[in-house]
Amino acid sequence: MHITRTPLFIALAALALSACSKSEDATTTTAAPVEPAAVEAIEPAPVSAETTADVAAAAISGDSLMTSIGALASDEFGGRAPMSEGERLTLDFLEAEFKALGLEPMFGDSYRQPVPLVSIEADSDTALTITAADGNTTVYAYGADAVFGTSRVVEETGLDASELVWAGYGIVAPEYDWNDYEGLDVAGKTVVVLVNDPGYATGNPDLFNGNKMTYYGRWTYKYEEAARQGAAGAIIVHQTEPASYGWNVVEGSWTGPQFHLASADGNAGNLALEGWVRHEVAQEIFTAAGKDLAAMTAAAAESSVTLEPLGVTATAPIRNTLEHAESFNIGAVIPGAERPDEMFIYMGHWDHLGVMPHEDGAEGDFIYNGAEDNASGTAALIEVARAFKALPTAPERTVGFLAVTAEESGLLGSKAYAANPAWPMNKTVAGINMDVLNFAGLVNDIEVVGFGGSEMEDILATEAKHYGRTLTPEATPEAGYYYRSDHFNFAKKGVPILYAKGGTVARDGDSQAIADYKAAYRAERYHGVADEIIDDWDIDAAVEDMRLFFRIGLNVADSDQWPAWNEGNEFKAIRDASLAE
């Protein structure tokens, strides 16, 4: 069967449209022209100090927001995959908008920052073969049962009769007196590990961060630690609740082209295989090994694992198609009137998943339009910038607007920016990450991801009062959302970036409708082809959040405050050292 893959350096949209049939719904498929509309209509009005922020915030428009989302999430933009025609269209659109608003380039004389990437696409014509001690083999299908690949920049790699080793949660955390690798010899072997961390599994508030996921629970950490331990590969056992997403997300997100930052050694120190298996598959593997996965999972949550060889091997050949290219972050600034060397930054990722692999001539919807994730947050950058340009005078500090690439591939664009920032990280005062706007409905609260992290929440609380709103901790701290968007790379450099959106308490009293909307998004649209503009979006809710975000940035940009991390936060020491330089 011939498979059409997500093309690189060519017109994604044209090829996708020739291969599939979609309804011509003007709200989802009509792209706005690159030239922005009605920007010239913004005329800063002379107003009193008490109403300046309100008048400027009113420049944020639901109509112009939807025009931008309509363009970015259109079929023409082809799912905005890095290194595609969709990227070119996206960058041209954003640069035209920034210029029309009168924003200056963020990167010297350019709005664009090169991000060297390599695309690694594993051939789907492969499988995971498990061989038991008695020689019996079981073959698990790629995609349906197991998903695996590598971040090594090589054409061929994988596992060949690699011994499987149980490593529990695969965590080495001295501060928690936890080491799942103690006593284990995993050199050249493949570790099998669980997603999330023991705090979530037990619900014990004194274990790790209790129900709130730590970075040790993230899949990225599992692979990083396994490589540090000298393993050949790592296979994560997927469970929907601890992962916070279903197997469809694993299959959809980790098949097809995977992007990585280019490195001099081709990522030689990374694992030969990074994989996932469905929980049911893991149960079968453990049964073949004569082990009880449920009992071992329960024991792994109570203490570091003890040596327990599985006595089975894994074979999984990986054949890669490699392509090197540059993707781009794109950013613009409003220079500060008094302290231009200090920046408050707004950010969001412009990329999404592109086009689903499909048979030539197949009919259907194969475009990951990414309307909420994250055409909405990208369009919000334009709207918040519009509000700042509506002020009578520029803010005291520089305000930046950064749209980053390759978030869906592991936060790569923000990682590249953090390594080579336009403004030094110890001159970046704070910021806001906008990743998926709130279209569920107007609310009386605002949900904070990573609640309790920094003094940015105090500023949020102050400005939220303007809309009669209060702060609510994130509903699912166990999902680890704080580590799953681009602000995390800023936090690792010490910069407090606020990540808050939406809420849980409906202003009209129907809070269940808010919960139902969010549940439906996660189950039906997140990282799926159904993430398009839909009729029941509450645009006013998104507008209010953007106006709130604007007021927060204006509060900080027009002050001399440096919001700090709260005591006990893991990033506080990094920030303190950075500011002391």
Coordinates of C-alpha atoms in Angstrom, one line a residue:
M1 CA 0.0 0.0 0.0
H2 CA 1.5 3.3 -1.0
I3 CA 1.3 6.0 1.7
T4 CA 1.3 9.7 1.1
R5 CA 3.4 11.4 3.8
T6 CA 3.4 14.9 5.1
P7 CA 5.5 16.6 2.5
L8 CA 8.4 18.9 3.4
F9 CA 9.5 22.0 1.4
I10 CA 6.4 21.6 -0.9
A11 CA 2.8 22.8 -0.9
L12 CA 1.1 20.8 1.8
A13 CA -2.2 22.4 1.3
A14 CA -2.4 21.8 -2.5
L15 CA -1.5 18.1 -2.1
A16 CA -3.9 17.6 0.8
L17 CA -6.8 19.3 -1.0
S18 CA -6.2 17.1 -4.1
A19 CA -6.3 14.0 -1.9
C20 CA -9.3 14.6 0.2
S21 CA -12.8 16.0 0.2
K22 CA -14.0 18.5 2.8
S23 CA -17.2 20.5 3.1
E24 CA -16.8 24.1 2.0
D25 CA -17.7 25.7 5.3
A26 CA -16.7 29.4 5.1
T27 CA -16.0 29.5 8.8
T28 CA -13.4 26.8 8.6
T29 CA -11.9 26.9 5.1
T30 CA -11.8 30.5 4.0
A31 CA -8.4 32.0 4.6
A32 CA -8.1 35.6 5.2
P33 CA -5.8 37.6 2.9
V34 CA -2.3 38.1 4.2
E35 CA -2.9 41.9 4.4
P36 CA -4.6 42.5 7.7
A37 CA -7.9 44.2 7.8
A38 CA -8.8 47.4 9.7
V39 CA -5.5 47.8 11.5
E40 CA -5.5 51.5 10.4
A41 CA -8.8 52.0 12.3
I42 CA -7.0 51.9 15.7
E43 CA -6.6 55.5 16.8
P44 CA -5.2 56.0 20.4
A45 CA -7.6 58.4 22.1
P46 CA -6.6 61.0 24.7
V47 CA -8.1 59.5 27.9
S48 CA -7.6 59.7 31.6
A49 CA -5.2 57.5 33.5
E50 CA -8.1 55.6 35.0
T51 CA -9.5 54.5 31.6
T52 CA -6.4 54.2 29.4
A53 CA -6.1 50.4 29.9
D54 CA -9.9 49.9 29.2
V55 CA -9.9 51.9 26.0
A56 CA -6.8 50.1 24.7
A57 CA -8.2 46.7 25.7
A58 CA -11.3 47.5 23.7
A59 CA -9.2 47.4 20.6
I60 CA -9.1 43.6 21.0
S61 CA -11.8 42.4 18.6
G62 CA -13.6 39.1 18.3
D63 CA -14.1 39.7 14.6
S64 CA -10.4 40.3 13.9
L65 CA -9.5 37.3 16.1
M66 CA -11.8 35.1 14.1
T67 CA -10.4 36.4 10.8
S68 CA -6.9 35.5 11.9
I69 CA -7.9 32.0 13.2
G70 CA -9.9 31.5 10.0
A71 CA -6.7 32.0 8.0
L72 CA -4.3 30.1 10.3
A73 CA -6.7 27.1 10.7
S74 CA -7.8 27.0 7.0
D75 CA -7.2 24.0 4.8
E76 CA -4.9 26.3 2.7
F77 CA -2.5 26.5 5.6
G78 CA -2.4 22.7 5.7
G79 CA -2.1 22.1 9.4
R80 CA 0.9 24.5 9.8
A81 CA 3.6 21.8 10.0
P82 CA 7.1 23.0 10.3
M83 CA 9.2 22.9 7.1
S84 CA 6.1 22.9 4.9
E85 CA 4.2 25.3 2.7
G86 CA 1.9 25.8 5.6
E87 CA 4.9 27.3 7.6
R88 CA 5.6 29.7 4.8
L89 CA 2.0 30.9 4.7
T90 CA 1.9 31.2 8.5
L91 CA 5.1 33.2 8.7
D92 CA 4.1 35.5 5.9
F93 CA 0.7 36.1 7.5
L94 CA 2.2 36.9 10.9
E95 CA 4.9 39.2 9.6
A96 CA 2.4 41.1 7.5
E97 CA 0.2 41.5 10.6
F98 CA 3.1 42.7 12.8
K99 CA 4.3 45.2 10.2
A100 CA 0.8 46.6 9.7
L101 CA 0.5 47.1 13.4
G102 CA 3.7 49.0 13.4
L103 CA 5.7 46.5 15.5
E104 CA 9.4 46.3 15.1
P105 CA 11.4 43.1 14.4
M106 CA 12.4 41.1 17.4
F107 CA 15.6 39.7 15.9
G108 CA 17.7 42.7 14.8
D109 CA 16.4 43.7 11.4
S110 CA 14.4 40.5 11.0
Y111 CA 11.1 39.2 12.4
R112 CA 12.3 35.6 12.0
Q113 CA 14.7 33.5 14.0
P114 CA 16.1 30.4 12.2
V115 CA 15.6 27.2 14.1
P116 CA 17.7 24.3 12.5
L117 CA 15.5 21.2 12.5
V118 CA 15.8 17.7 11.3
S119 CA 12.7 15.7 10.3
I120 CA 12.9 12.0 11.2
E121 CA 10.1 9.8 9.9
A122 CA 10.1 6.2 10.9
D123 CA 8.8 3.8 8.3
S124 CA 5.4 2.5 9.4
D125 CA 6.0 -0.9 7.8
T126 CA 7.6 -2.3 10.9
A127 CA 6.5 -4.0 14.2
L128 CA 7.5 -4.8 17.7
T129 CA 8.3 -8.5 18.2
I130 CA 8.5 -9.9 21.7
T131 CA 10.3 -13.2 22.3
A132 CA 9.6 -15.1 25.5
A133 CA 12.1 -17.3 27.3
D134 CA 10.6 -20.4 25.7
G135 CA 11.2 -19.0 22.2
N136 CA 7.6 -18.1 21.5
T137 CA 7.1 -14.8 19.7
T138 CA 4.3 -12.3 19.5
V139 CA 4.2 -9.5 16.9
Y140 CA 2.6 -6.2 17.8
A141 CA 1.5 -3.8 15.0
Y142 CA 3.1 -0.4 14.6
G143 CA 0.5 2.3 15.4
A144 CA -2.4 0.1 16.7
D145 CA -0.4 -1.6 19.4
A146 CA 3.0 0.1 19.7
V147 CA 4.5 3.4 18.5
F148 CA 8.2 3.9 18.4
G149 CA 11.0 5.8 16.7
T150 CA 14.3 7.5 17.5
S151 CA 15.7 11.0 17.8
R152 CA 19.1 9.8 16.6
V153 CA 19.8 11.3 13.1
V154 CA 20.4 7.9 11.4
E155 CA 18.7 6.0 8.6
E156 CA 18.6 2.7 10.4
T157 CA 18.5 1.8 14.1
G158 CA 16.2 0.0 16.5
L159 CA 16.3 -3.0 18.8
D160 CA 17.6 -6.5 17.9
A161 CA 16.7 -9.1 20.6
S162 CA 17.2 -6.4 23.3
E163 CA 16.5 -7.7 26.9
L164 CA 13.6 -5.9 28.6
V165 CA 14.2 -4.6 32.1
W166 CA 11.4 -3.4 34.4
A167 CA 12.4 0.1 35.8
G168 CA 9.1 1.1 37.5
Y169 CA 8.6 4.8 36.9
G170 CA 12.2 5.2 35.6
I171 CA 13.0 8.0 38.0
V172 CA 16.2 9.2 39.7
A173 CA 15.2 11.9 42.1
P174 CA 17.7 12.4 45.0
E175 CA 15.6 15.2 46.6
Y176 CA 12.8 12.6 47.0
D177 CA 15.2 9.8 48.0
W178 CA 14.1 7.9 44.9
N179 CA 16.2 5.8 42.4
D180 CA 14.4 3.3 40.2
Y181 CA 17.8 2.4 38.5
E182 CA 19.7 1.6 41.7
G183 CA 21.1 -1.9 41.3
L184 CA 19.8 -2.2 37.7
D185 CA 22.2 -2.9 34.9
V186 CA 20.5 -1.5 31.9
A187 CA 23.5 -0.9 29.6
G188 CA 22.4 -1.9 26.1
K189 CA 19.0 -3.1 27.3
T190 CA 15.5 -1.7 27.0
V191 CA 13.7 -0.4 30.0
V192 CA 9.9 -0.7 30.5
V193 CA 8.6 2.2 32.5
L194 CA 5.3 3.8 33.6
V195 CA 4.1 7.2 32.7
N196 CA 3.5 9.9 35.4
D197 CA 5.1 9.6 38.9
P198 CA 4.4 7.8 42.3
G199 CA 2.7 10.9 43.8
Y200 CA -0.1 10.6 41.3
A201 CA -0.3 6.9 41.5
T202 CA -0.7 6.8 45.3
G203 CA -2.4 10.1 45.9
N204 CA 0.0 10.6 48.8
P205 CA 0.5 14.4 49.2
D206 CA 3.9 13.7 50.8
L207 CA 5.2 11.7 47.9
F208 CA 6.8 13.8 45.1
N209 CA 4.1 16.5 44.6
G210 CA 1.2 14.3 45.4
N211 CA -1.4 14.5 42.7
K212 CA 0.4 17.2 40.9
M213 CA 2.7 15.8 38.3
T214 CA 6.4 16.7 38.5
Y215 CA 8.8 16.8 35.5
Y216 CA 9.8 13.2 36.5
G217 CA 6.4 12.1 35.3
R218 CA 6.8 13.4 31.8
W219 CA 7.5 11.1 28.9
T220 CA 10.4 13.3 27.8
Y221 CA 12.1 12.8 31.2
K222 CA 11.7 9.0 30.9
Y223 CA 13.7 8.9 27.7
E224 CA 16.3 11.4 28.9
E225 CA 17.0 9.4 32.1
A226 CA 17.1 6.0 30.3
A227 CA 19.7 7.4 28.0
R228 CA 21.7 8.7 30.9
Q229 CA 21.6 5.2 32.4
G230 CA 23.1 3.7 29.1
A231 CA 19.9 1.9 28.0
A232 CA 19.4 1.1 24.3
G233 CA 15.8 1.9 24.4
A234 CA 12.8 2.8 26.6
I235 CA 9.2 1.7 26.3
I236 CA 6.5 3.6 28.2
V237 CA 3.4 1.7 29.2
H238 CA 0.5 3.9 28.2
Q239 CA -2.4 4.4 30.6
T240 CA -5.0 7.0 29.7
E241 CA -5.5 8.5 33.2
P242 CA -1.9 8.9 34.3
A243 CA -1.0 10.1 30.8
S244 CA -4.1 12.4 30.6
Y245 CA -4.7 11.4 27.0
G246 CA -5.8 8.4 25.1
W247 CA -3.9 6.1 22.8
N248 CA -5.2 8.0 19.8
V249 CA -3.0 11.0 20.9
V250 CA 0.0 8.7 21.1
E251 CA -0.7 7.2 17.6
G252 CA -1.5 10.6 16.1
S253 CA 1.3 12.6 17.6
W254 CA 4.3 10.2 17.4
T255 CA 3.8 8.7 14.0
G256 CA 4.7 10.5 10.8
P257 CA 7.6 13.1 10.7
Q258 CA 9.0 14.0 14.1
F259 CA 11.1 17.1 14.4
H260 CA 14.2 17.6 16.4
L261 CA 16.8 20.4 16.9
A262 CA 19.8 19.7 14.8
S263 CA 23.0 18.9 16.7
A264 CA 26.6 18.5 15.8
D265 CA 26.7 14.8 16.7
G266 CA 23.3 13.9 15.3
N267 CA 21.8 13.2 18.8
A268 CA 24.1 10.2 19.2
G269 CA 23.7 10.1 22.9
N270 CA 19.9 9.6 22.6
L271 CA 18.1 6.2 22.7
A272 CA 18.1 3.9 19.7
L273 CA 14.4 3.4 20.4
E274 CA 11.9 5.6 22.2
G275 CA 8.5 3.9 22.3
W276 CA 5.0 3.5 23.8
V277 CA 2.9 0.4 24.1
R278 CA -0.8 0.1 24.9
H279 CA -1.5 -1.0 28.5
E280 CA -3.2 -4.2 27.2
V281 CA 0.0 -5.0 25.2
A282 CA 2.1 -4.5 28.2
Q283 CA -0.1 -6.9 30.2
E284 CA 0.4 -9.5 27.5
I285 CA 4.2 -9.0 27.5
F286 CA 4.4 -9.4 31.3
T287 CA 2.2 -12.4 31.2
A288 CA 4.5 -14.0 28.7
A289 CA 7.3 -13.2 31.1
G290 CA 5.4 -14.9 34.0
K291 CA 5.0 -11.6 35.7
D292 CA 2.0 -9.7 37.2
L293 CA 2.0 -6.1 35.7
A294 CA -0.7 -4.9 38.1
A295 CA 1.2 -6.0 41.2
M296 CA 4.5 -4.7 39.9
T297 CA 2.8 -1.3 39.1
A298 CA 1.4 -1.1 42.6
A299 CA 4.8 -1.9 44.1
A300 CA 6.6 0.6 41.9
A301 CA 4.5 3.4 43.3
E302 CA 5.4 2.6 46.9
S303 CA 9.2 2.6 46.6
S304 CA 12.0 2.4 44.1
V305 CA 12.0 -0.9 42.2
T306 CA 14.0 -3.9 43.0
L307 CA 15.9 -6.0 40.4
E308 CA 13.4 -8.2 38.5
P309 CA 14.5 -9.3 35.0
L310 CA 11.7 -9.9 32.7
G311 CA 13.4 -12.7 30.7
V312 CA 11.9 -11.5 27.4
T313 CA 13.5 -9.7 24.4
A314 CA 12.3 -7.0 22.0
T315 CA 13.1 -6.6 18.3
A316 CA 11.9 -3.5 16.5
P317 CA 13.7 -2.3 13.4
I318 CA 13.5 1.4 12.6
R319 CA 14.1 2.7 9.1
N320 CA 14.1 6.5 8.9
T321 CA 13.6 9.1 6.2
L322 CA 15.7 12.2 7.1
E323 CA 15.3 15.7 6.0
H324 CA 17.2 18.8 7.2
A325 CA 15.8 22.3 7.0
E326 CA 15.3 25.5 8.9
S327 CA 12.1 26.3 10.5
F328 CA 11.5 29.7 12.1
N329 CA 10.3 31.4 15.2
I330 CA 8.8 34.8 14.4
G331 CA 8.6 37.8 16.8
A332 CA 8.0 41.5 17.0
V333 CA 8.4 44.1 19.7
I334 CA 7.1 47.5 20.9
P335 CA 10.3 49.2 22.3
G336 CA 10.0 50.4 25.8
A337 CA 9.9 54.2 26.3
E338 CA 12.0 54.2 29.4
R339 CA 13.7 50.8 29.9
P340 CA 13.8 49.3 26.4
D341 CA 16.5 46.7 27.6
E342 CA 13.9 45.0 29.8
M343 CA 11.2 42.9 28.2
F344 CA 7.7 41.5 29.0
I345 CA 6.9 38.8 26.5
Y346 CA 3.8 37.2 25.2
M347 CA 4.2 33.9 23.5
G348 CA 2.3 31.1 21.7
H349 CA 3.2 28.3 19.2
W350 CA 2.2 28.7 15.6
D351 CA 2.8 25.1 14.5
H352 CA 0.5 22.1 14.4
L353 CA 0.6 18.5 13.1
G354 CA 0.2 19.1 9.3
V355 CA -1.5 16.4 7.3
M356 CA -2.3 12.8 8.3
P357 CA -0.6 10.1 6.3
H358 CA -3.1 8.5 3.9
E359 CA -3.5 6.4 0.8
D360 CA -3.3 8.1 -2.5
G361 CA -6.7 9.1 -3.7
A362 CA -8.4 8.5 -0.3
E363 CA -11.4 10.6 0.5
G364 CA -11.8 12.2 3.9
D365 CA -10.5 14.9 6.2
F366 CA -6.7 14.4 6.7
I367 CA -5.7 18.0 7.8
Y368 CA -4.9 18.7 11.4
N369 CA -6.2 22.3 11.2
G370 CA -5.4 23.1 14.8
A371 CA -7.9 25.8 15.3
E372 CA -7.9 25.9 19.1
D373 CA -4.4 24.3 19.3
N374 CA -3.0 26.8 18.6
A375 CA -4.2 29.0 15.8
S376 CA -6.2 30.7 18.6
G377 CA -3.2 31.5 20.8
T378 CA -1.2 32.7 17.7
A379 CA -4.1 35.0 16.7
A380 CA -4.2 36.3 20.3
L381 CA -0.7 37.6 19.9
I382 CA -1.9 39.9 17.1
E383 CA -4.9 41.0 19.2
V384 CA -2.9 41.8 22.3
A385 CA -0.3 43.7 20.2
R386 CA -3.3 45.6 18.8
A387 CA -4.2 46.7 22.3
F388 CA -0.7 47.9 23.1
K389 CA -0.6 49.9 19.9
A390 CA -3.8 51.6 21.0
L391 CA -2.2 53.1 24.0
P392 CA -1.4 56.8 23.9
T393 CA 2.2 56.1 24.6
A394 CA 4.5 53.1 24.5
P395 CA 4.9 51.2 27.8
E396 CA 8.0 51.8 29.9
R397 CA 9.5 48.4 29.2
T398 CA 9.7 46.7 25.8
V399 CA 6.8 44.3 25.1
G400 CA 7.5 41.3 22.9
F401 CA 5.3 39.0 20.9
L402 CA 6.8 35.6 20.0
A403 CA 5.3 32.8 17.9
V404 CA 7.4 29.7 18.2
T405 CA 7.8 26.7 16.0
A406 CA 7.8 22.9 16.7
E407 CA 6.0 23.0 20.0
E408 CA 4.1 19.8 19.0
S409 CA 7.5 18.1 18.4
G410 CA 8.8 18.7 21.9
L411 CA 8.8 22.5 22.5
L412 CA 11.7 22.8 20.1
G413 CA 11.2 26.4 18.9
S414 CA 11.0 27.8 22.5
K415 CA 14.0 25.7 23.4
A416 CA 16.0 27.2 20.5
Y417 CA 14.8 30.7 21.6
A418 CA 15.8 30.1 25.2
A419 CA 19.2 29.1 24.1
N420 CA 19.6 32.2 22.0
P421 CA 17.1 34.8 23.2
A422 CA 16.5 38.2 21.5
W423 CA 16.6 39.8 25.0
P424 CA 18.7 38.1 27.7
M425 CA 16.8 35.9 30.0
N426 CA 17.9 38.0 33.0
K427 CA 16.4 41.0 31.2
T428 CA 13.2 39.2 30.4
V429 CA 11.0 40.3 33.3
A430 CA 8.1 37.9 32.9
G431 CA 5.5 36.9 30.4
I432 CA 2.4 35.1 29.4
N433 CA 2.0 31.9 27.3
M434 CA -1.2 31.7 25.2
D435 CA -1.8 28.0 24.2
V436 CA -5.4 27.4 23.4
L437 CA -7.9 30.2 24.1
N438 CA -11.1 29.8 26.1
F439 CA -14.1 29.3 23.9
A440 CA -16.1 27.3 26.4
G441 CA -18.0 30.3 27.9
L442 CA -17.7 33.3 30.1
V443 CA -16.5 32.4 33.6
N444 CA -16.1 33.9 37.1
D445 CA -12.7 32.5 37.7
I446 CA -9.5 31.8 35.7
E447 CA -7.7 28.5 35.9
V448 CA -3.9 28.7 36.6
V449 CA -1.7 25.9 35.4
G450 CA 1.2 25.3 37.8
F451 CA -0.8 27.1 40.5
G452 CA 1.3 28.6 43.3
G453 CA 4.4 29.1 41.2
S454 CA 5.2 32.8 41.1
E455 CA 4.2 36.3 42.0
M456 CA 2.7 36.6 38.5
E457 CA -0.4 35.0 40.0
D458 CA -0.7 38.0 42.4
I459 CA -0.7 40.3 39.4
L460 CA -3.2 38.0 37.7
A461 CA -5.5 38.1 40.8
T462 CA -5.4 42.0 40.8
E463 CA -6.3 42.4 37.2
A464 CA -8.8 39.5 37.2
K465 CA -10.9 41.5 39.8
H466 CA -11.5 44.0 37.0
Y467 CA -13.7 41.4 35.4
G468 CA -15.1 40.0 38.7
R469 CA -13.0 36.9 38.4
T470 CA -10.9 34.9 40.9
L471 CA -8.1 32.4 40.6
T472 CA -8.7 28.6 40.5
P473 CA -5.9 26.0 40.6
E474 CA -5.8 23.8 37.5
A475 CA -8.3 21.0 37.7
T476 CA -5.9 18.3 36.6
P477 CA -2.4 19.0 38.1
E478 CA -1.7 15.3 37.6
A479 CA -1.6 15.8 33.8
G480 CA 1.6 17.9 34.0
Y481 CA 0.4 20.6 31.7
Y482 CA 2.9 23.0 33.2
Y483 CA 5.7 20.9 31.5
R484 CA 3.8 20.6 28.2
S485 CA 3.9 24.0 26.7
D486 CA 6.6 26.5 25.7
H487 CA 6.7 28.5 28.9
F488 CA 8.6 25.6 30.4
N489 CA 11.7 26.4 28.5
F490 CA 11.6 29.9 29.9
A491 CA 11.0 28.6 33.4
K492 CA 14.1 26.4 33.1
K493 CA 16.0 29.7 32.5
G494 CA 14.4 31.3 35.5
V495 CA 11.8 33.5 33.8
P496 CA 8.3 33.4 35.4
I497 CA 5.8 32.9 32.6
L498 CA 2.1 32.8 33.5
Y499 CA 0.0 30.0 32.0
A500 CA -3.7 30.6 32.7
K501 CA -6.8 30.4 30.7
G502 CA -10.6 29.9 30.9
G503 CA -12.1 28.7 34.2
T504 CA -14.6 26.4 35.7
V505 CA -17.4 28.5 37.2
A506 CA -19.8 29.6 34.5
R507 CA -21.1 33.2 34.6
D508 CA -24.5 32.0 33.5
G509 CA -24.6 29.3 36.2
D510 CA -24.2 26.4 33.9
S511 CA -20.7 25.2 35.0
Q512 CA -21.5 21.7 33.7
A513 CA -21.6 23.0 30.2
I514 CA -18.1 24.4 30.7
A515 CA -16.9 21.0 31.9
D516 CA -18.6 19.2 29.1
Y517 CA -17.1 21.5 26.5
K518 CA -13.6 20.8 27.8
A519 CA -14.1 17.1 28.0
A520 CA -15.4 17.0 24.5
Y521 CA -12.4 18.9 23.2
R522 CA -10.0 16.6 24.9
A523 CA -11.8 13.5 23.7
E524 CA -12.9 14.5 20.2
R525 CA -10.8 17.3 18.9
Y526 CA -7.4 17.6 20.7
H527 CA -4.7 16.6 18.2
G528 CA -7.3 15.4 15.8
V529 CA -8.6 16.5 12.4
A530 CA -11.8 17.7 14.1
D531 CA -9.9 20.7 15.7
E532 CA -11.5 23.3 13.5
I533 CA -13.7 26.4 14.1
I534 CA -17.0 25.2 15.4
D535 CA -20.3 27.0 15.7
D536 CA -20.7 27.0 19.5
W537 CA -17.5 28.8 20.3
D538 CA -18.1 31.6 22.8
I539 CA -15.9 34.4 21.2
D540 CA -16.7 36.8 24.1
A541 CA -15.0 34.4 26.5
A542 CA -11.8 34.4 24.4
V543 CA -11.9 38.2 24.1
E544 CA -12.2 38.7 27.8
D545 CA -9.2 36.5 28.5
M546 CA -7.1 38.4 26.0
R547 CA -8.1 41.7 27.5
L548 CA -7.1 40.3 30.9
F549 CA -3.8 39.2 29.5
F550 CA -3.2 42.6 28.1
R551 CA -3.8 44.3 31.4
I552 CA -1.4 42.0 33.2
G553 CA 1.4 42.8 30.7
L554 CA 0.7 46.5 30.9
N555 CA 0.8 46.3 34.7
V556 CA 4.3 44.8 34.6
A557 CA 5.6 46.7 31.6
D558 CA 4.7 50.0 33.2
S559 CA 6.4 49.2 36.5
D560 CA 9.8 48.5 38.0
Q561 CA 8.7 45.2 39.6
W562 CA 10.4 41.9 38.9
P563 CA 7.9 39.1 39.7
A564 CA 9.7 36.4 41.6
W565 CA 9.1 32.6 41.9
N566 CA 7.6 31.6 45.2
E567 CA 9.6 30.0 47.9
G568 CA 10.1 26.3 47.3
N569 CA 9.7 26.5 43.6
E570 CA 12.3 24.6 41.7
F571 CA 13.0 27.6 39.4
K572 CA 13.6 30.2 42.1
A573 CA 17.3 29.4 42.5
I574 CA 17.9 29.7 38.8
R575 CA 16.2 33.1 38.6
D576 CA 18.0 34.4 41.7
A577 CA 21.4 33.4 40.2
S578 CA 20.5 34.9 36.8
L579 CA 19.5 38.2 38.3
A580 CA 22.7 38.3 40.4
E581 CA 24.9 38.2 37.4

